[in-house]
Amino acid sequence: MATLRTYVIARLLLMPVMVITLLTLVFIILRVLPGDPVSVILGPKAPPEVVEELRKALGLDKPLHIQYIDYLGKILHGDFGLSYYWKIPVRDLLWPRFLATLELSLLAMVIAIALGVTLGALGALKRNTVIDVVTRLIGVASYAVPVFLLGLMMQLILGVYLGLFPISGRISSEYIGQFRPITGLYLIDTLIQGRLDIFVDVLKHLVMPATALGFIISGVINRMTRQSLLEVLDKEFIIAARARGIPEDRILTKYALRNALIPILTIAGMQFALLLAGAVLTESTFSYPGLGTFLVTSVTYRDYNAIQGAIVLYAIVVVIVNTITDILYAFIDPRVRY
Amino acid sequence: MNLADLILGRKGLRKSLEYKMFMTGLSIVTTLVVIAVLAPYIVPWDPYKPAAEEYIPPFTDPRYPLGTNFLGYDVLSRVIWGTRNSLLVAFLAVMIAASVGIPLGLLSGYVGGYIDRALSLIMDSVYAFPGIILAIALAFVLGPGIVNVAIAIAVIYVPTYFRVIRACTLVVREQLFVEAAKAMGADFITIMRYYVAPNVLTAAIPVLALNFADAILTEAGLSFLGVGLPPTEPDWGVDVSAARGDIVRGIWWTTFFPGIMIFVATLGFTLIGEGLPYLLNPRQRGRIR
């Protein structure tokens, strides 16, 4: 498997290149484009000496190429600067919020896969029937529905009218500080510390945002499942299995789905960028304290370092996840390696 | 197959789900465009001013069919005017993205070499980045306003056009007629304009429709987050955002009506984009996205 090894090494070597390209992109957007961060932060009527002071504090008085090197150097050392609003290092603010986003995203992904695979498999099995049309239309609807509309309607019906779930936040206020955040993923932390009551509370907070976000992502998985299942069902080994008299449901689970699942899971991994983007809106809808909410509130506070830090963290995460899915894909599909 | 065949559903197309999807999408979009154009003549109340007392429920007073919001603005008038803003921003964004992405894709695909590699790396990076996050950063720097939001959204979609057009250009540039043109001494601009471009542009059409759908969703999202259109502007995303606090009090119409319009508009363009590639070329079935 020398070719696979070469591919993996090449892909890993590309990682820093992509990170630096994205960091450069962020730099260009935040510093080089016509908008001036200082006037954005202070507003147009700020006295000139204050403007000058902030300009110095931000290092914006230096030439662009020096700023660029400073910026890259600091990020490579994990230094994201100080938050103006919170008055503490941005790095310390980012990490717990990133973990909150991770928890939400992972649960949403589980829901998306469950929903997408079920709907897609139903569609493929009942091809060209009403069920097929309905499952496909649900798929199209999932592309088109704004996640915040779905979220707000869930809040209204499941939260306000039926009182089943809390409509916002990550944890009820009486439980804050009742357990030690070890991993930062509350579901795991509460479980290993045996606090089932808090676990249920956290889960209840997660149900609506994760379902809303999961539904948005499920469309792509739904389509992919239908497509790859239809392809597999046409294969000769399925016909052979039928000819041997193997029951239809066993053919589906043991033969068809297992073969179709590999591309499905890869596609799911590739939806990660979509997941992060959807998470920004979902978090904001449910006031969930994740990275997305942090980015949006930092924009409202004009907290320049915080905005830059959040975006840089997103960029790094995206590159890492893309690299992992690409490598996994290469393991599965030999045609990718070259 | 020509456009008349497509719309009239000739050649046995009428039965396919894709045809029905395409036609439904086309009807939705046409209706929305008509509403957007006629907005100043059909709004019952000024969407920039309160029309009555706040929170009149929908379907109770015929003067305010969809009720009023927390400031007493007529929800129907806001929703109608919002169509205008939403379609305008999406249209601008798609046009800007296409007019940057298509030429760059042509250039990159045709010229190749270092330019191609550098452009591809940049485009792939932008493409990998979660769109709305990039747009938030841009909207923050550029500030509010219709054109600025359109630019922020456009940046997300430039790589989509770039990739599609570049891939097609790579195929077309190897064709014999391009070589013939070169042999006859045609210059770079002539080859691009008369030989390459006409043969690759059709590939961008389904992308255009899906992009439009996405642009509407992104604009609504940005406005919902408070970094899109200014909060006074009648816009579906702005209105949902302003009304989100109503949900706790069980008031649903102030978020539902503008929200459902975002869904309907996005659905319309998505259906066109989904149906179109199949109708234009059955072999491409399900290859978009």
CSV table of C-alpha atoms in Angstrom, one decimal, chain B:
chain,number,residue,atom,x,y,z
B,1,MET,CA,-34.1,20.2,-26.1
B,2,ASN,CA,-35.2,23.8,-26.3
B,3,LEU,CA,-36.8,25.9,-23.6
B,4,ALA,CA,-40.3,25.7,-25.1
B,5,ASP,CA,-40.2,21.9,-24.9
B,6,LEU,CA,-39.0,22.2,-21.4
B,7,ILE,CA,-41.8,24.5,-20.2
B,8,LEU,CA,-44.6,22.9,-22.1
B,9,GLY,CA,-43.4,19.5,-20.9
B,10,ARG,CA,-43.1,17.8,-24.3
B,11,LYS,CA,-41.3,14.6,-25.1
B,12,GLY,CA,-42.8,12.6,-22.3
B,13,LEU,CA,-41.3,14.9,-19.6
B,14,ARG,CA,-44.6,15.8,-18.0
B,15,LYS,CA,-44.7,12.6,-15.9
B,16,SER,CA,-41.4,12.8,-14.2
B,17,LEU,CA,-41.1,14.1,-10.7
B,18,GLU,CA,-38.3,16.4,-11.9
B,19,TYR,CA,-40.6,18.1,-14.3
B,20,LYS,CA,-43.2,18.7,-11.6
B,21,MET,CA,-40.5,20.0,-9.3
B,22,PHE,CA,-39.2,22.4,-11.9
B,23,MET,CA,-42.6,23.7,-12.8
B,24,THR,CA,-43.6,24.2,-9.1
B,25,GLY,CA,-40.4,26.0,-8.5
B,26,LEU,CA,-40.9,28.2,-11.6
B,27,SER,CA,-44.4,29.1,-10.5
B,28,ILE,CA,-43.2,30.0,-7.0
B,29,VAL,CA,-40.4,32.1,-8.3
B,30,THR,CA,-42.5,33.9,-10.9
B,31,THR,CA,-45.1,34.7,-8.2
B,32,LEU,CA,-42.4,36.1,-5.9
B,33,VAL,CA,-40.9,38.2,-8.7
B,34,VAL,CA,-44.3,39.7,-9.5
B,35,ILE,CA,-44.9,40.4,-5.8
B,36,ALA,CA,-41.4,42.0,-5.5
B,37,VAL,CA,-41.9,44.2,-8.6
B,38,LEU,CA,-45.5,45.3,-7.6
B,39,ALA,CA,-44.7,45.7,-3.9
B,40,PRO,CA,-45.1,49.5,-3.8
B,41,TYR,CA,-48.6,49.2,-5.4
B,42,ILE,CA,-49.9,46.2,-3.4
B,43,VAL,CA,-48.8,46.8,0.2
B,44,PRO,CA,-51.9,47.7,2.3
B,45,TRP,CA,-49.8,49.8,4.8
B,46,ASP,CA,-46.5,51.6,4.8
B,47,PRO,CA,-44.0,48.9,5.9
B,48,TYR,CA,-41.7,51.5,7.5
B,49,LYS,CA,-44.4,52.9,9.8
B,50,PRO,CA,-46.7,51.4,12.5
B,51,ALA,CA,-50.2,50.7,11.1
B,52,ALA,CA,-52.1,50.0,14.3
B,53,GLU,CA,-51.7,48.9,17.9
B,54,GLU,CA,-49.2,46.1,18.5
B,55,TYR,CA,-49.8,42.3,18.4
B,56,ILE,CA,-53.2,42.2,16.6
B,57,PRO,CA,-53.6,38.4,15.9
B,58,PRO,CA,-53.8,37.3,12.2
B,59,PHE,CA,-57.1,36.5,10.5
B,60,THR,CA,-59.1,38.6,13.0
B,61,ASP,CA,-59.1,42.0,11.4
B,62,PRO,CA,-59.4,42.2,7.6
B,63,ARG,CA,-57.4,45.4,7.5
B,64,TYR,CA,-54.4,43.5,9.0
B,65,PRO,CA,-54.8,39.9,7.5
B,66,LEU,CA,-51.5,38.6,9.0
B,67,GLY,CA,-51.7,40.6,12.1
B,68,THR,CA,-49.3,43.2,13.5
B,69,ASN,CA,-45.9,42.9,15.2
B,70,PHE,CA,-44.5,44.3,18.4
B,71,LEU,CA,-44.3,47.8,17.1
B,72,GLY,CA,-47.7,47.7,15.4
B,73,TYR,CA,-46.3,47.3,11.9
B,74,ASP,CA,-48.6,45.4,9.5
B,75,VAL,CA,-47.0,41.9,9.0
B,76,LEU,CA,-48.4,41.4,5.5
B,77,SER,CA,-46.9,44.7,4.3
B,78,ARG,CA,-43.6,43.9,5.9
B,79,VAL,CA,-43.6,40.4,4.3
B,80,ILE,CA,-44.5,41.8,0.8
B,81,TRP,CA,-41.8,44.5,1.0
B,82,GLY,CA,-39.4,41.9,2.4
B,83,THR,CA,-39.8,39.9,-0.9
B,84,ARG,CA,-38.3,42.9,-2.7
B,85,ASN,CA,-35.2,43.2,-0.4
B,86,SER,CA,-34.6,39.5,-0.2
B,87,LEU,CA,-34.7,38.9,-3.9
B,88,LEU,CA,-32.7,42.0,-4.6
B,89,VAL,CA,-29.8,41.0,-2.3
B,90,ALA,CA,-29.8,37.4,-3.6
B,91,PHE,CA,-29.9,38.7,-7.2
B,92,LEU,CA,-27.0,41.1,-6.6
B,93,ALA,CA,-25.0,38.4,-4.7
B,94,VAL,CA,-25.4,35.8,-7.5
B,95,MET,CA,-24.6,38.3,-10.2
B,96,ILE,CA,-21.4,39.5,-8.4
B,97,ALA,CA,-20.3,35.9,-7.7
B,98,ALA,CA,-20.9,34.7,-11.3
B,99,SER,CA,-19.2,37.7,-12.8
B,100,VAL,CA,-16.1,37.1,-10.7
B,101,GLY,CA,-16.1,33.3,-10.6
B,102,ILE,CA,-16.8,32.6,-14.2
B,103,PRO,CA,-13.9,34.7,-15.7
B,104,LEU,CA,-11.5,33.4,-13.1
B,105,GLY,CA,-12.6,29.8,-13.9
B,106,LEU,CA,-12.1,30.4,-17.6
B,107,LEU,CA,-8.7,31.9,-17.1
B,108,SER,CA,-7.5,29.2,-14.6
B,109,GLY,CA,-8.8,26.3,-16.7
B,110,TYR,CA,-7.5,27.7,-20.0
B,111,VAL,CA,-4.1,29.0,-18.9
B,112,GLY,CA,-3.2,26.4,-16.4
B,113,GLY,CA,0.2,26.4,-14.7
B,114,TYR,CA,1.0,28.5,-11.7
B,115,ILE,CA,-1.9,30.8,-12.1
B,116,ASP,CA,-4.2,27.8,-12.1
B,117,ARG,CA,-2.6,26.2,-9.0
B,118,ALA,CA,-2.6,29.4,-7.0
B,119,LEU,CA,-6.2,30.3,-7.9
B,120,SER,CA,-7.4,26.7,-7.2
B,121,LEU,CA,-5.8,26.7,-3.8
B,122,ILE,CA,-7.4,30.0,-2.8
B,123,MET,CA,-10.8,28.9,-4.2
B,124,ASP,CA,-10.6,25.5,-2.5
B,125,SER,CA,-9.8,27.2,0.8
B,126,VAL,CA,-12.8,29.6,0.5
B,127,TYR,CA,-15.0,26.7,-0.6
B,128,ALA,CA,-14.0,24.6,2.4
B,129,PHE,CA,-14.8,27.4,4.8
B,130,PRO,CA,-18.3,27.4,6.3
B,131,GLY,CA,-20.0,30.1,4.2
B,132,ILE,CA,-22.0,32.0,6.7
B,133,ILE,CA,-19.0,32.4,9.0
B,134,LEU,CA,-17.0,34.0,6.1
B,135,ALA,CA,-20.0,36.2,5.4
B,136,ILE,CA,-20.3,37.3,9.0
B,137,ALA,CA,-16.6,38.4,9.0
B,138,LEU,CA,-17.1,40.3,5.7
B,139,ALA,CA,-20.4,41.8,6.8
B,140,PHE,CA,-18.7,43.0,10.0
B,141,VAL,CA,-15.9,44.7,8.0
B,142,LEU,CA,-18.1,46.2,5.3
B,143,GLY,CA,-20.9,47.3,7.5
B,144,PRO,CA,-24.7,47.0,6.9
B,145,GLY,CA,-26.5,47.9,3.7
B,146,ILE,CA,-27.9,46.0,0.7
B,147,VAL,CA,-24.9,46.2,-1.5
B,148,ASN,CA,-22.4,45.3,1.3
B,149,VAL,CA,-24.5,42.3,2.3
B,150,ALA,CA,-24.7,41.2,-1.3
B,151,ILE,CA,-20.9,41.4,-1.6
B,152,ALA,CA,-20.4,39.4,1.6
B,153,ILE,CA,-22.6,36.7,0.3
B,154,ALA,CA,-21.1,36.8,-3.2
B,155,VAL,CA,-17.7,35.9,-1.9
B,156,ILE,CA,-19.0,32.5,-0.6
B,157,TYR,CA,-20.2,31.5,-4.1
B,158,VAL,CA,-17.3,32.7,-6.2
B,159,PRO,CA,-15.5,29.3,-5.8
B,160,THR,CA,-18.7,27.4,-6.9
B,161,TYR,CA,-18.6,29.1,-10.3
B,162,PHE,CA,-14.9,28.9,-10.5
B,163,ARG,CA,-14.8,25.2,-10.0
B,164,VAL,CA,-17.7,24.4,-12.4
B,165,ILE,CA,-16.4,26.6,-15.2
B,166,ARG,CA,-12.7,25.6,-14.7
B,167,ALA,CA,-13.6,21.9,-15.0
B,168,CYS,CA,-15.6,22.5,-18.2
B,169,THR,CA,-12.8,24.7,-19.6
B,170,LEU,CA,-10.3,22.0,-19.1
B,171,VAL,CA,-12.4,19.7,-21.4
B,172,VAL,CA,-13.2,22.4,-24.0
B,173,ARG,CA,-9.7,23.7,-24.4
B,174,GLU,CA,-8.6,20.3,-25.7
B,175,GLN,CA,-11.2,20.3,-28.4
B,176,LEU,CA,-10.1,20.5,-32.0
B,177,PHE,CA,-12.0,23.7,-32.8
B,178,VAL,CA,-9.9,25.5,-30.2
B,179,GLU,CA,-6.7,24.2,-31.7
B,180,ALA,CA,-8.0,25.2,-35.2
B,181,ALA,CA,-8.7,28.7,-33.9
B,182,LYS,CA,-5.2,28.9,-32.5
B,183,ALA,CA,-3.7,27.7,-35.7
B,184,MET,CA,-5.6,30.4,-37.6
B,185,GLY,CA,-3.9,33.0,-35.3
B,186,ALA,CA,-6.8,33.9,-33.1
B,187,ASP,CA,-5.7,35.8,-30.1
B,188,PHE,CA,-6.3,34.9,-26.4
B,189,ILE,CA,-9.4,37.2,-26.0
B,190,THR,CA,-11.0,35.9,-29.2
B,191,ILE,CA,-10.5,32.3,-28.3
B,192,MET,CA,-11.9,32.8,-24.9
B,193,ARG,CA,-14.9,34.8,-26.0
B,194,TYR,CA,-16.0,33.0,-29.2
B,195,TYR,CA,-14.7,29.5,-28.7
B,196,VAL,CA,-14.4,28.6,-25.0
B,197,ALA,CA,-16.9,30.7,-23.1
B,198,PRO,CA,-20.0,29.8,-25.2
B,199,ASN,CA,-19.3,26.1,-24.6
B,200,VAL,CA,-18.9,26.2,-20.9
B,201,LEU,CA,-21.5,28.8,-19.8
B,202,THR,CA,-24.4,26.4,-19.9
B,203,ALA,CA,-22.8,24.5,-17.0
B,204,ALA,CA,-23.3,27.5,-14.8
B,205,ILE,CA,-27.1,27.6,-15.2
B,206,PRO,CA,-28.3,25.0,-12.7
B,207,VAL,CA,-25.6,26.3,-10.3
B,208,LEU,CA,-27.2,29.7,-10.7
B,209,ALA,CA,-30.6,28.5,-9.5
B,210,LEU,CA,-29.2,26.6,-6.5
B,211,ASN,CA,-27.0,29.6,-5.6
B,212,PHE,CA,-30.0,31.8,-5.6
B,213,ALA,CA,-31.7,29.5,-3.2
B,214,ASP,CA,-28.7,29.5,-0.9
B,215,ALA,CA,-28.2,33.3,-1.2
B,216,ILE,CA,-31.8,33.9,0.1
B,217,LEU,CA,-31.1,31.6,3.0
B,218,THR,CA,-27.8,33.1,3.8
B,219,GLU,CA,-29.1,36.7,3.6
B,220,ALA,CA,-32.0,35.8,5.9
B,221,GLY,CA,-29.4,34.1,8.2
B,222,LEU,CA,-27.1,37.1,8.3
B,223,SER,CA,-30.1,39.4,9.0
B,224,PHE,CA,-31.4,37.1,11.6
B,225,LEU,CA,-28.0,37.3,13.3
B,226,GLY,CA,-28.0,41.1,13.1
B,227,VAL,CA,-25.2,41.5,10.6
B,228,GLY,CA,-27.3,41.6,7.5
B,229,LEU,CA,-29.7,44.4,6.5
B,230,PRO,CA,-30.2,47.3,8.9
B,231,PRO,CA,-32.8,46.5,11.6
B,232,THR,CA,-35.3,49.1,10.2
B,233,GLU,CA,-35.4,47.6,6.8
B,234,PRO,CA,-38.4,45.3,6.0
B,235,ASP,CA,-36.8,42.0,5.4
B,236,TRP,CA,-37.8,38.4,6.2
B,237,GLY,CA,-34.6,37.7,8.2
B,238,VAL,CA,-34.7,41.1,10.0
B,239,ASP,CA,-38.4,40.6,10.9
B,240,VAL,CA,-37.9,37.1,12.3
B,241,SER,CA,-34.9,38.3,14.3
B,242,ALA,CA,-36.9,41.3,15.8
B,243,ALA,CA,-39.7,39.0,16.7
B,244,ARG,CA,-37.8,36.1,18.3
B,245,GLY,CA,-38.7,37.2,21.8
B,246,ASP,CA,-42.4,36.9,20.9
B,247,ILE,CA,-42.2,33.1,20.9
B,248,VAL,CA,-41.9,32.9,24.7
B,249,ARG,CA,-45.2,34.7,25.0
B,250,GLY,CA,-46.9,32.2,22.5
B,251,ILE,CA,-47.1,34.9,19.7
B,252,TRP,CA,-46.3,33.0,16.6
B,253,TRP,CA,-47.4,35.1,13.6
B,254,THR,CA,-44.6,37.6,13.8
B,255,THR,CA,-41.9,34.9,13.2
B,256,PHE,CA,-44.0,32.4,11.3
B,257,PHE,CA,-45.0,34.5,8.3
B,258,PRO,CA,-41.7,36.0,7.4
B,259,GLY,CA,-40.0,32.7,8.2
B,260,ILE,CA,-42.2,30.7,6.0
B,261,MET,CA,-41.6,33.2,3.1
B,262,ILE,CA,-37.8,32.4,3.4
B,263,PHE,CA,-38.7,28.7,3.2
B,264,VAL,CA,-41.0,29.2,0.2
B,265,ALA,CA,-38.6,31.4,-1.7
B,266,THR,CA,-35.6,29.1,-1.1
B,267,LEU,CA,-37.8,26.1,-2.0
B,268,GLY,CA,-38.8,27.7,-5.3
B,269,PHE,CA,-35.2,28.2,-6.4
B,270,THR,CA,-34.1,24.8,-5.0
B,271,LEU,CA,-36.9,23.0,-7.0
B,272,ILE,CA,-35.8,24.8,-10.2
B,273,GLY,CA,-32.1,23.9,-9.5
B,274,GLU,CA,-33.0,20.3,-8.7
B,275,GLY,CA,-35.2,19.7,-11.7
B,276,LEU,CA,-33.2,21.6,-14.3
B,277,PRO,CA,-30.1,19.4,-14.7
B,278,TYR,CA,-32.3,16.3,-15.1
B,279,LEU,CA,-34.4,18.0,-17.7
B,280,LEU,CA,-31.5,19.4,-19.6
B,281,ASN,CA,-29.6,16.2,-19.5
B,282,PRO,CA,-31.0,13.0,-18.0
B,283,ARG,CA,-27.6,11.5,-17.5
B,284,GLN,CA,-26.8,14.2,-14.9
B,285,ARG,CA,-29.6,13.0,-12.7
B,286,GLY,CA,-28.7,13.8,-9.1
B,287,ARG,CA,-25.2,15.0,-9.8
B,288,ILE,CA,-25.7,18.5,-8.5
B,289,ARG,CA,-24.7,19.2,-4.9
